[in-house]
C-alpha positions as semicolon CSV with decimal commas, in nm:
position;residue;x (nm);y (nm);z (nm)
1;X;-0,889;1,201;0,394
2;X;-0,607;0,916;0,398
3;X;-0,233;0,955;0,495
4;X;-0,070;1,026;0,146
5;X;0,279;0,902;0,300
6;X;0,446;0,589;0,141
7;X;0,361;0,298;0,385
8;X;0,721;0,288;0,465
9;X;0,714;0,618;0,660
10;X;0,357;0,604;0,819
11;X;0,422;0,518;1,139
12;X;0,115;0,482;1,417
13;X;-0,025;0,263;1,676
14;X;-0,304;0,077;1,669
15;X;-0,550;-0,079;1,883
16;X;-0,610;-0,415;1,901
17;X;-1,009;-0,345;1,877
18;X;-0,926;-0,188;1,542
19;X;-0,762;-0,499;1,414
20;X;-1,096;-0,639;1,404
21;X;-1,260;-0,673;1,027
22;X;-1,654;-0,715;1,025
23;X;-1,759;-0,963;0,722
24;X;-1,858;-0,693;0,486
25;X;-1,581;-0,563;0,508
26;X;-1,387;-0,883;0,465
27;X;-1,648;-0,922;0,135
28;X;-1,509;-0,622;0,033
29;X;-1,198;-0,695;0,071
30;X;-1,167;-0,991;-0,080
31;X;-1,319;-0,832;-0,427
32;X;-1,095;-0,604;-0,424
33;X;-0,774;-0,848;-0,384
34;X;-0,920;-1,058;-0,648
35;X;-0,934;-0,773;-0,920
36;X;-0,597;-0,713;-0,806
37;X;-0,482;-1,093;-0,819
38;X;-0,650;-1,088;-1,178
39;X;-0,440;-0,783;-1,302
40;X;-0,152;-0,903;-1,118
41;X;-0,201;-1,220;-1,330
42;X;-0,166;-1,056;-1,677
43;X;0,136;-1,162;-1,905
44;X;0,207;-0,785;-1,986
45;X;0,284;-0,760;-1,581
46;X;0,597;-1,052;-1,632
47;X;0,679;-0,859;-1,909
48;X;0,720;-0,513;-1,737
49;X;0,908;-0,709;-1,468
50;X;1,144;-0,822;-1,694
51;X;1,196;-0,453;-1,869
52;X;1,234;-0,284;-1,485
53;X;1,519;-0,566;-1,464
54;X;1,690;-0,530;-1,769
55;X;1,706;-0,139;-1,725
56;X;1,822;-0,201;-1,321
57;X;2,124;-0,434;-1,482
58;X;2,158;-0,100;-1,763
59;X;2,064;-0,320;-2,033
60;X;1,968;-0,126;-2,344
61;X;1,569;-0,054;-2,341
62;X;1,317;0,158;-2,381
63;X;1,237;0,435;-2,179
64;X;1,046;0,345;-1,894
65;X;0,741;0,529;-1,749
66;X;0,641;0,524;-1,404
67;X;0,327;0,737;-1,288
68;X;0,247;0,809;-0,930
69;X;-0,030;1,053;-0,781
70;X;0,103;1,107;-0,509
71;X;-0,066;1,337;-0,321
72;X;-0,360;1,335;-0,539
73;X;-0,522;0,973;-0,463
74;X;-0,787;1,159;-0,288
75;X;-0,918;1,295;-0,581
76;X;-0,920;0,990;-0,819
77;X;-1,014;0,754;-0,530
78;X;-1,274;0,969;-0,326
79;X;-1,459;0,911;-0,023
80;X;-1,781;0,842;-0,151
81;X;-1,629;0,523;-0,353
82;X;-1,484;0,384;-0,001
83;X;-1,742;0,118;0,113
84;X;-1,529;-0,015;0,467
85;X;-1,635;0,111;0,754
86;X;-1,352;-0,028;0,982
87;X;-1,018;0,208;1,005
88;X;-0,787;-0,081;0,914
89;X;-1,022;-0,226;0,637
90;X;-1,037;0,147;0,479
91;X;-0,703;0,167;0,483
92;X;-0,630;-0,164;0,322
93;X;-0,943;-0,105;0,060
94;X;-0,735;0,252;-0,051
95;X;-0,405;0,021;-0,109
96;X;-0,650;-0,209;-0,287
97;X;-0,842;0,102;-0,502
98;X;-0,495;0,196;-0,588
99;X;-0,325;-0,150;-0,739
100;X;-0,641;-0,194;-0,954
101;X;-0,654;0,200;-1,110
102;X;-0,309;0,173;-1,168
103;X;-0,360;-0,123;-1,346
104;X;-0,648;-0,098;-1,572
105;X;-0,643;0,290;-1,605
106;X;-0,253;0,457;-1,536
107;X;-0,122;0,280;-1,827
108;X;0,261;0,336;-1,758
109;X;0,479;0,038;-1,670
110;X;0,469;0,007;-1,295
111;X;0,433;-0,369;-1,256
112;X;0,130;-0,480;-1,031
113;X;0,252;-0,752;-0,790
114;X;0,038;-1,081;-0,722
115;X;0,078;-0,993;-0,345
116;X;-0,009;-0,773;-0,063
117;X;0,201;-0,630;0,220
118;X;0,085;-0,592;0,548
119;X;0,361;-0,393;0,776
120;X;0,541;-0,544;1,031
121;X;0,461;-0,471;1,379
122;X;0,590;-0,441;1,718
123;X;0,581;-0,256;2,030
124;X;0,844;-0,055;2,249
125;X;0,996;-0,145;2,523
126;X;1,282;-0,058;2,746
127;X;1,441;-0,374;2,707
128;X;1,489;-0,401;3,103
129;X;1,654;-0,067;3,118
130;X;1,465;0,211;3,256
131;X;1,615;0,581;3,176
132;X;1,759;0,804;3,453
133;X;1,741;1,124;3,363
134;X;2,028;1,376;3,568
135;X;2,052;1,694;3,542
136;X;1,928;1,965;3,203
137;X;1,620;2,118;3,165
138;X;1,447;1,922;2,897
């Protein structure tokens, strides 16, 4: 079972090890970007570009329909269709699963961008301060 979270509030750490992608997996991968870059590709994705903007500027247009899942990816995209083995590579292959259903089977008018975004990372520190805790309980 994957983390149904937006990306944007998934927050973990992650081993370097895991950062590793064998070359199936890369195979894999790579398929699955290129079915994306393909649908991506498609004049009817400039055009629902252009329809999102004139409705963000309240331009006059049709109503717009966006369709999302949520927490039900598991059940369109289930485990047995997964083929990575690696932790990072399954995670990016579900991101993957999910641009290319939404674009050849949703139908609604979420545009499918010609890119993929990997999240930024970085690690904690005390920036030269160490705490001093005085005094409470906790």
């Amino acid at each position: 079972m994957f983390d149904q979270r937006p990306a944007y509030l998934a927050q973990k750490t992650i081993i370097i090890d895991k950062l590793v992608i064998c070359r199936k997996d890369q195979e894999i991968l790579r398929r699955l970007a290129s079915q994306v870059a393909r649908l991506a590709a498609r004049p009817i994705e400039n055009e629902k570009r252009d329809l999102w903007f004139r409705h963000n500027t309240l331009e006059a247009t049709r109503p717009l329909i966006f369709c999302d899942p949520e927490n039900g990816w598991n059940e369109i995209i289930t485990d047995a269709q997964m083929q990575c083995q690696g932790e990072l590579a399954r995670e990016w292959e579900m991101t993957l699963r999910k641009e290319t259903f939404w674009g050849e089977s949703m139908g609604d008018d979420r545009v499918i961008e010609p890119y993929f975004e990997v999240p930024y990372v970085y690690s904690e520190s005390d920036w030269g301060m160490k705490e001093t805790k005085i005094g409470g309980q906790n």
